[in-house]
PDB file of C-alpha atoms in Angstrom:
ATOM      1  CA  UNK A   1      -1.527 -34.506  -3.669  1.00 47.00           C
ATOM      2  CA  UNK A   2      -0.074 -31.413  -1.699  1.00 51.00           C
ATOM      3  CA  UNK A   3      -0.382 -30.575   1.866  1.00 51.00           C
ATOM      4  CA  UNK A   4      -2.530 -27.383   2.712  1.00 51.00           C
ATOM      5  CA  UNK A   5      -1.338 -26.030   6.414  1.00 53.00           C
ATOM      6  CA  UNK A   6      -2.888 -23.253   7.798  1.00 54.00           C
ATOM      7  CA  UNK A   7      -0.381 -20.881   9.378  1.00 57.00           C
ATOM      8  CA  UNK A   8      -0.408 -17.206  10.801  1.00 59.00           C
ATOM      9  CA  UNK A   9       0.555 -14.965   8.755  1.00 65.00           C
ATOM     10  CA  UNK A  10       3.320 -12.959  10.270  1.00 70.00           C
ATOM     11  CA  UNK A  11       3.285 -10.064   8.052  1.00 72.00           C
ATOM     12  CA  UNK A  12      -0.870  -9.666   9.634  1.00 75.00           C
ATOM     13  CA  UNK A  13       0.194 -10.439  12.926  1.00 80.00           C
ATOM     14  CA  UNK A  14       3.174  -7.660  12.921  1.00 84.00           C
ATOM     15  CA  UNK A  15       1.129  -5.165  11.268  1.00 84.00           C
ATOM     16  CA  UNK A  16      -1.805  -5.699  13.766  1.00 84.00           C
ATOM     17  CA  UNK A  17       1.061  -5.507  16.589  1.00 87.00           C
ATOM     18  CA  UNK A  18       2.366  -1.612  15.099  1.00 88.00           C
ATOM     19  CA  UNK A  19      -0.564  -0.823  15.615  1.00 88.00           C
ATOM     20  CA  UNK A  20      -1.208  -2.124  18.698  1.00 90.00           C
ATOM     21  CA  UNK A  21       1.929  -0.243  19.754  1.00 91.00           C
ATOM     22  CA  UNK A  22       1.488   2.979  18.142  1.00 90.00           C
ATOM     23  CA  UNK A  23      -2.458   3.094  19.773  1.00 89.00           C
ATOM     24  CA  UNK A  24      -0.703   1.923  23.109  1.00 91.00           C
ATOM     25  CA  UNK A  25       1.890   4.719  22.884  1.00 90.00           C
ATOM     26  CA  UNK A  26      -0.679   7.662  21.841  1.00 87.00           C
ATOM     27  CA  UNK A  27      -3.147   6.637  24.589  1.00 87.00           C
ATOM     28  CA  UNK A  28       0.050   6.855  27.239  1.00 87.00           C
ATOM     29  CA  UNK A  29       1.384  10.131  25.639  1.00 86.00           C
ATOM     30  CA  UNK A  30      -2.249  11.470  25.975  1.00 85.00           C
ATOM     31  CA  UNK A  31      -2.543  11.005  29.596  1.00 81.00           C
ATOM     32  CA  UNK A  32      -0.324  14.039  30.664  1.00 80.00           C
ATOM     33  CA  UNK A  33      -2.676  16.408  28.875  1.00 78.00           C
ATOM     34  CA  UNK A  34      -6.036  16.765  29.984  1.00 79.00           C
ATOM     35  CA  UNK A  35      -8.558  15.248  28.770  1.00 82.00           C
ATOM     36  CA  UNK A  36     -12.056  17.139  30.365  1.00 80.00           C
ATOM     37  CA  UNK A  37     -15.367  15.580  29.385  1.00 79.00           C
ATOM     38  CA  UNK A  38     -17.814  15.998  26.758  1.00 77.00           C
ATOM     39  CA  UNK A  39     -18.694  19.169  27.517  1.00 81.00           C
ATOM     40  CA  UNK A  40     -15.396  20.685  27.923  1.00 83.00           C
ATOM     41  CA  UNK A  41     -12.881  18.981  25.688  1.00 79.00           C
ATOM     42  CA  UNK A  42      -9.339  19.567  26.786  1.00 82.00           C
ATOM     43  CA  UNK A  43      -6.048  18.998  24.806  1.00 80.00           C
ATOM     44  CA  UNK A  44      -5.546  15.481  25.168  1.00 82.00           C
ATOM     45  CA  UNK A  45      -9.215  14.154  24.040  1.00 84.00           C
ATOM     46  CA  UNK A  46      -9.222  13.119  20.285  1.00 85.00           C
ATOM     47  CA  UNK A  47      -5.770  11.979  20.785  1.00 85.00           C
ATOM     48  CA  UNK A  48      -7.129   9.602  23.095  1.00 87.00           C
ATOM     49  CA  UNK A  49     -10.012   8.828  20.678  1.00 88.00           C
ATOM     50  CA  UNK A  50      -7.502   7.769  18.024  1.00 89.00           C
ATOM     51  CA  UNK A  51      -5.087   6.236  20.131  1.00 89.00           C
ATOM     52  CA  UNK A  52      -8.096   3.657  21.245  1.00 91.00           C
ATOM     53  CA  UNK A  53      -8.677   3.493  17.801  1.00 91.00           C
ATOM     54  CA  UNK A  54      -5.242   2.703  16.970  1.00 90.00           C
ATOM     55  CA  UNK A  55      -5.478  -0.163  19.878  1.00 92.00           C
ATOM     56  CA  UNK A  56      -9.158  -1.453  18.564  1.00 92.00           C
ATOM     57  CA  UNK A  57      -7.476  -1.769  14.715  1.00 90.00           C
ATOM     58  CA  UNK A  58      -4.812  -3.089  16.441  1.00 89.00           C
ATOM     59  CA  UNK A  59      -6.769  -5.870  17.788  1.00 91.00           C
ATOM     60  CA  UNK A  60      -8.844  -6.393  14.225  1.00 89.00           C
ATOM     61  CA  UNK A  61      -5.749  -7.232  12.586  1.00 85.00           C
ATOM     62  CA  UNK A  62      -4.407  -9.698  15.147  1.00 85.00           C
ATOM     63  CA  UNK A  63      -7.445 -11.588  15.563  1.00 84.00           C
ATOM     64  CA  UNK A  64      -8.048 -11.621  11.954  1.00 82.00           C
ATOM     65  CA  UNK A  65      -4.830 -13.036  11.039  1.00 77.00           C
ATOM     66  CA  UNK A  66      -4.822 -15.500  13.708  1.00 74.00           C
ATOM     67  CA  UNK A  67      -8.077 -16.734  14.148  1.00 72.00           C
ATOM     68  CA  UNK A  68      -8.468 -17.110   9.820  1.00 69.00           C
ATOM     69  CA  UNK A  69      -4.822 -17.492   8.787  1.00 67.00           C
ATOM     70  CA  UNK A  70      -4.021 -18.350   5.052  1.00 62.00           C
ATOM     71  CA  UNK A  71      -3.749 -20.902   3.583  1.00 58.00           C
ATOM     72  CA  UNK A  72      -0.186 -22.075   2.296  1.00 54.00           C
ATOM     73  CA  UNK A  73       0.386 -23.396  -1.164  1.00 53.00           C
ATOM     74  CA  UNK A  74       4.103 -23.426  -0.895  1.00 51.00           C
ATOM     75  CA  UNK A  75       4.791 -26.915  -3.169  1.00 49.00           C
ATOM     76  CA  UNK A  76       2.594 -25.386  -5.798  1.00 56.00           C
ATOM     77  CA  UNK A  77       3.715 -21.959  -5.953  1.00 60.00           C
ATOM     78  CA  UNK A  78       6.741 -21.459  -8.099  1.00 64.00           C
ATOM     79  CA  UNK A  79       9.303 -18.855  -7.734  1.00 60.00           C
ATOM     80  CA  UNK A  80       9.287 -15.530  -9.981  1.00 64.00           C
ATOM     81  CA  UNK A  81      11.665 -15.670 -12.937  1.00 70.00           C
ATOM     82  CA  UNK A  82      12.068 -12.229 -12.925  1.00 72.00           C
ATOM     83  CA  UNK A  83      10.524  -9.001 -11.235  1.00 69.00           C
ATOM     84  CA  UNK A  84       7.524  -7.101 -12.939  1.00 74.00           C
ATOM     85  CA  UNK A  85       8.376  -3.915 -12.439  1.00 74.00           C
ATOM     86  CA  UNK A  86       5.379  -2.114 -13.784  1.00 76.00           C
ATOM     87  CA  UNK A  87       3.690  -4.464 -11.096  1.00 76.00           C
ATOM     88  CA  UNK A  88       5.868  -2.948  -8.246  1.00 76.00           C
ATOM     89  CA  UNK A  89       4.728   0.359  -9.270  1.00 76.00           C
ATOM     90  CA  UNK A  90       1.238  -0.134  -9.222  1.00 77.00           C
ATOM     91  CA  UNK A  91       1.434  -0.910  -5.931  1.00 79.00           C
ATOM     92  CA  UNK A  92       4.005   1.283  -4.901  1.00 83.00           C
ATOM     93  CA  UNK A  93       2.060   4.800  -6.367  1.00 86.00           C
ATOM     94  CA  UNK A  94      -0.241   5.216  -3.405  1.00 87.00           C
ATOM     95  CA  UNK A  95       2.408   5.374  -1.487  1.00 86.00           C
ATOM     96  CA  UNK A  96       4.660   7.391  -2.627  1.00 88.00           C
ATOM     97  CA  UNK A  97       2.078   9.750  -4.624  1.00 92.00           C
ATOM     98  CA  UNK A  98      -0.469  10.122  -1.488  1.00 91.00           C
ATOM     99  CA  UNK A  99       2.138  11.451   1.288  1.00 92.00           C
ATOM    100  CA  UNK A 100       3.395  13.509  -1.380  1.00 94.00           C
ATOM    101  CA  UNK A 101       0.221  15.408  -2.010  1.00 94.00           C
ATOM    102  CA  UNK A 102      -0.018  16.006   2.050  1.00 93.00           C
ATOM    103  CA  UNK A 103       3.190  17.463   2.252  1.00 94.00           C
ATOM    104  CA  UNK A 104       2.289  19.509  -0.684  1.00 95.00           C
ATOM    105  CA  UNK A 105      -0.998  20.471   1.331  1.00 95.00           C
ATOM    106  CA  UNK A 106       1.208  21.211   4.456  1.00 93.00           C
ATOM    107  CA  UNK A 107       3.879  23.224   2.509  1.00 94.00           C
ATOM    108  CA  UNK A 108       0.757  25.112   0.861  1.00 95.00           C
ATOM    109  CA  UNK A 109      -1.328  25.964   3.155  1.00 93.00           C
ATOM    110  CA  UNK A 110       0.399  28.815   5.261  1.00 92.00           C
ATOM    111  CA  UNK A 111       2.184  30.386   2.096  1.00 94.00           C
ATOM    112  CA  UNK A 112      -0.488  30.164  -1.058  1.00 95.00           C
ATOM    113  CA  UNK A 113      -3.714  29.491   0.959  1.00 94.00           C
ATOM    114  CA  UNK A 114      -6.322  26.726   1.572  1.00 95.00           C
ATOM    115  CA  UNK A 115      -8.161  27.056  -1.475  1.00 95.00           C
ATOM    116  CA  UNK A 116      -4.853  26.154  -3.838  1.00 96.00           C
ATOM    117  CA  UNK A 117      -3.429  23.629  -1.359  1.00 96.00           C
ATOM    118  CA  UNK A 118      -6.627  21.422  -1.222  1.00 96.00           C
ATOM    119  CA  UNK A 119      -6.760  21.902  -4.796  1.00 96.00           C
ATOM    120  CA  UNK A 120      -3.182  20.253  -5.048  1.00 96.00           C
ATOM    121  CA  UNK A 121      -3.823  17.764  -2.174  1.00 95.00           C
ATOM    122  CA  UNK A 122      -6.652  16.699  -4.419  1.00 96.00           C
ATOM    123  CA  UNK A 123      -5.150  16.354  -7.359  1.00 95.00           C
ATOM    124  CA  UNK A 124      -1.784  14.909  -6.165  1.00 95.00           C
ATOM    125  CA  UNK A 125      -3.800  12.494  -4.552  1.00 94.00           C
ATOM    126  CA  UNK A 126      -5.748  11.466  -7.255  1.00 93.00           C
ATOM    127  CA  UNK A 127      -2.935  10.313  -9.398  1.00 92.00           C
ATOM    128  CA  UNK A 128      -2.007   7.342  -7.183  1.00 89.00           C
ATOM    129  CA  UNK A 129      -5.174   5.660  -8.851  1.00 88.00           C
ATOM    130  CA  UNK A 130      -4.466   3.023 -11.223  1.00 83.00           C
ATOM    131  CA  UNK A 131      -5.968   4.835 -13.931  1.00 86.00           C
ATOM    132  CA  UNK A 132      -7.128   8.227 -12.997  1.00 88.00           C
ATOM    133  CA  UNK A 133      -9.552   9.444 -15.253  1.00 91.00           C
ATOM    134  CA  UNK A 134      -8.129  13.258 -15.429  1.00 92.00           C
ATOM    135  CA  UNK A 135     -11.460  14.843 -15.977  1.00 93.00           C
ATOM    136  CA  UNK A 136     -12.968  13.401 -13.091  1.00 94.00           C
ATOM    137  CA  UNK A 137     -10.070  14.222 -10.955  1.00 94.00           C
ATOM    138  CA  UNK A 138      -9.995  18.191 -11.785  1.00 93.00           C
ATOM    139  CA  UNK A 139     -13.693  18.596 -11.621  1.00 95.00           C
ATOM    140  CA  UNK A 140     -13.191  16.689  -7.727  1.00 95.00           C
ATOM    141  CA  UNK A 141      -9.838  19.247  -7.447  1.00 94.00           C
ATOM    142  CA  UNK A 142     -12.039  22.417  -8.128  1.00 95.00           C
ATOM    143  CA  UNK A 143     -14.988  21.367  -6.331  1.00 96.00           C
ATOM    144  CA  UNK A 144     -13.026  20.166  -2.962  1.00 96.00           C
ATOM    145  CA  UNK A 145     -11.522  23.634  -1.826  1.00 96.00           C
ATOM    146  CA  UNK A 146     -15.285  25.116  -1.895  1.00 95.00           C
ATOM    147  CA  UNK A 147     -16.058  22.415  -0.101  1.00 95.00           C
ATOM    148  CA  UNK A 148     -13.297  22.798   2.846  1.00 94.00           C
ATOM    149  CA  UNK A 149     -13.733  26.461   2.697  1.00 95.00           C
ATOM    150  CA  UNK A 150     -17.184  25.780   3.523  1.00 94.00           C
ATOM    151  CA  UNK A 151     -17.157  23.373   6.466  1.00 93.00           C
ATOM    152  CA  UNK A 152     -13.643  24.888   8.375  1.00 91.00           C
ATOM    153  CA  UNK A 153     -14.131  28.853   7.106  1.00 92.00           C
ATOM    154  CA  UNK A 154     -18.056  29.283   6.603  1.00 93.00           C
ATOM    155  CA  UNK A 155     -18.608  26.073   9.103  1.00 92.00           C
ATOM    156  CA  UNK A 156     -16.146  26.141  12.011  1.00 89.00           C
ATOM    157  CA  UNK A 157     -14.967  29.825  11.683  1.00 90.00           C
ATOM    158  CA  UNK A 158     -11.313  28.898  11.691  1.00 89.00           C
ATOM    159  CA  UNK A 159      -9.368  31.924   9.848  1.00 90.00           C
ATOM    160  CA  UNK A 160      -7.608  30.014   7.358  1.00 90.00           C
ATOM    161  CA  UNK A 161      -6.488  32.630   4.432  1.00 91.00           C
ATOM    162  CA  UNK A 162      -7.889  31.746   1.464  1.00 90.00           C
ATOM    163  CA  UNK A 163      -5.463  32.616  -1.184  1.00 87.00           C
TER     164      UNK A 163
END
């Protein structure tokens, strides 16, 4: 018969502590711009609205992993022969694939327009899936820039060139 122990997991207590941080350090950054009221929104606002974000996540994560930790099977759990590679991927793709596809969006925008670099955000994007179905994804890819050209151009008025 094997032990069960409940223990915090530390890789759920650091994580909620980054962010912690990170919502800690935005709110104090915030605080030398103004932040005006409702009304009158001044620089520093939504920075302040995701830095207590940042803190509230934060907090989610701590408590979570603290007040439920896992449980740990060590005895029974036996130690990889080798390393599944494909596996690593798979989990590795969103990664990689999605910050990709927003710097392709970033390095887009200004030069080639909104239209093609939400289409490429889009469809970068959409290949960290585990199996994108490509159809899908390009009818999403054309549909999306009418949709932001919409809401910030036709919405918001913000004169974002096009193409």
């Amino acid at each position: 018969m094997t032990r069960r122990t409940f223990a915090p997991d530390a890789g759920g207590l650091i994580s909620g502590a980054i962010m912690l941080a990170i919502g800690t350090a935005i709110k104090v950054i915030t605080l030398i711009h103004g932040i005006g009221s409702l009304l009158r929104v001044e620089a520093g606002f939504f920075p302040l609205l995701l830095g207590a974000g940042a803190i509230l996540l934060g907090l989610a994560i701590t408590l979570r992993h603290r007040l439920f930790p896992a449980h740990s099977d060590e005895a029974d759990t036996p130690l990889p022969e080798s390393i599944d590679w494909t596996e690593r991927w798979h989990r590795l793709r969103p990664m990689l694939v999605v910050p990709l596809g927003i710097a392709a969006f970033s390095a887009l925008l200004e030069t080639a327009g909104l239209l093609i670099a939400t289409f490429a955000l889009v469809l970068i994007s959409g290949l960290s899936a585990e199996k994108p179905d490509l159809g899908q994804l390009a009818m999403i890819a054309l549909l999306a820039p009418v949709g932001a050209w919409v809401i910030f151009v036709l919405g918001f008025g913000l004169p974002f060139k096009l193409y």
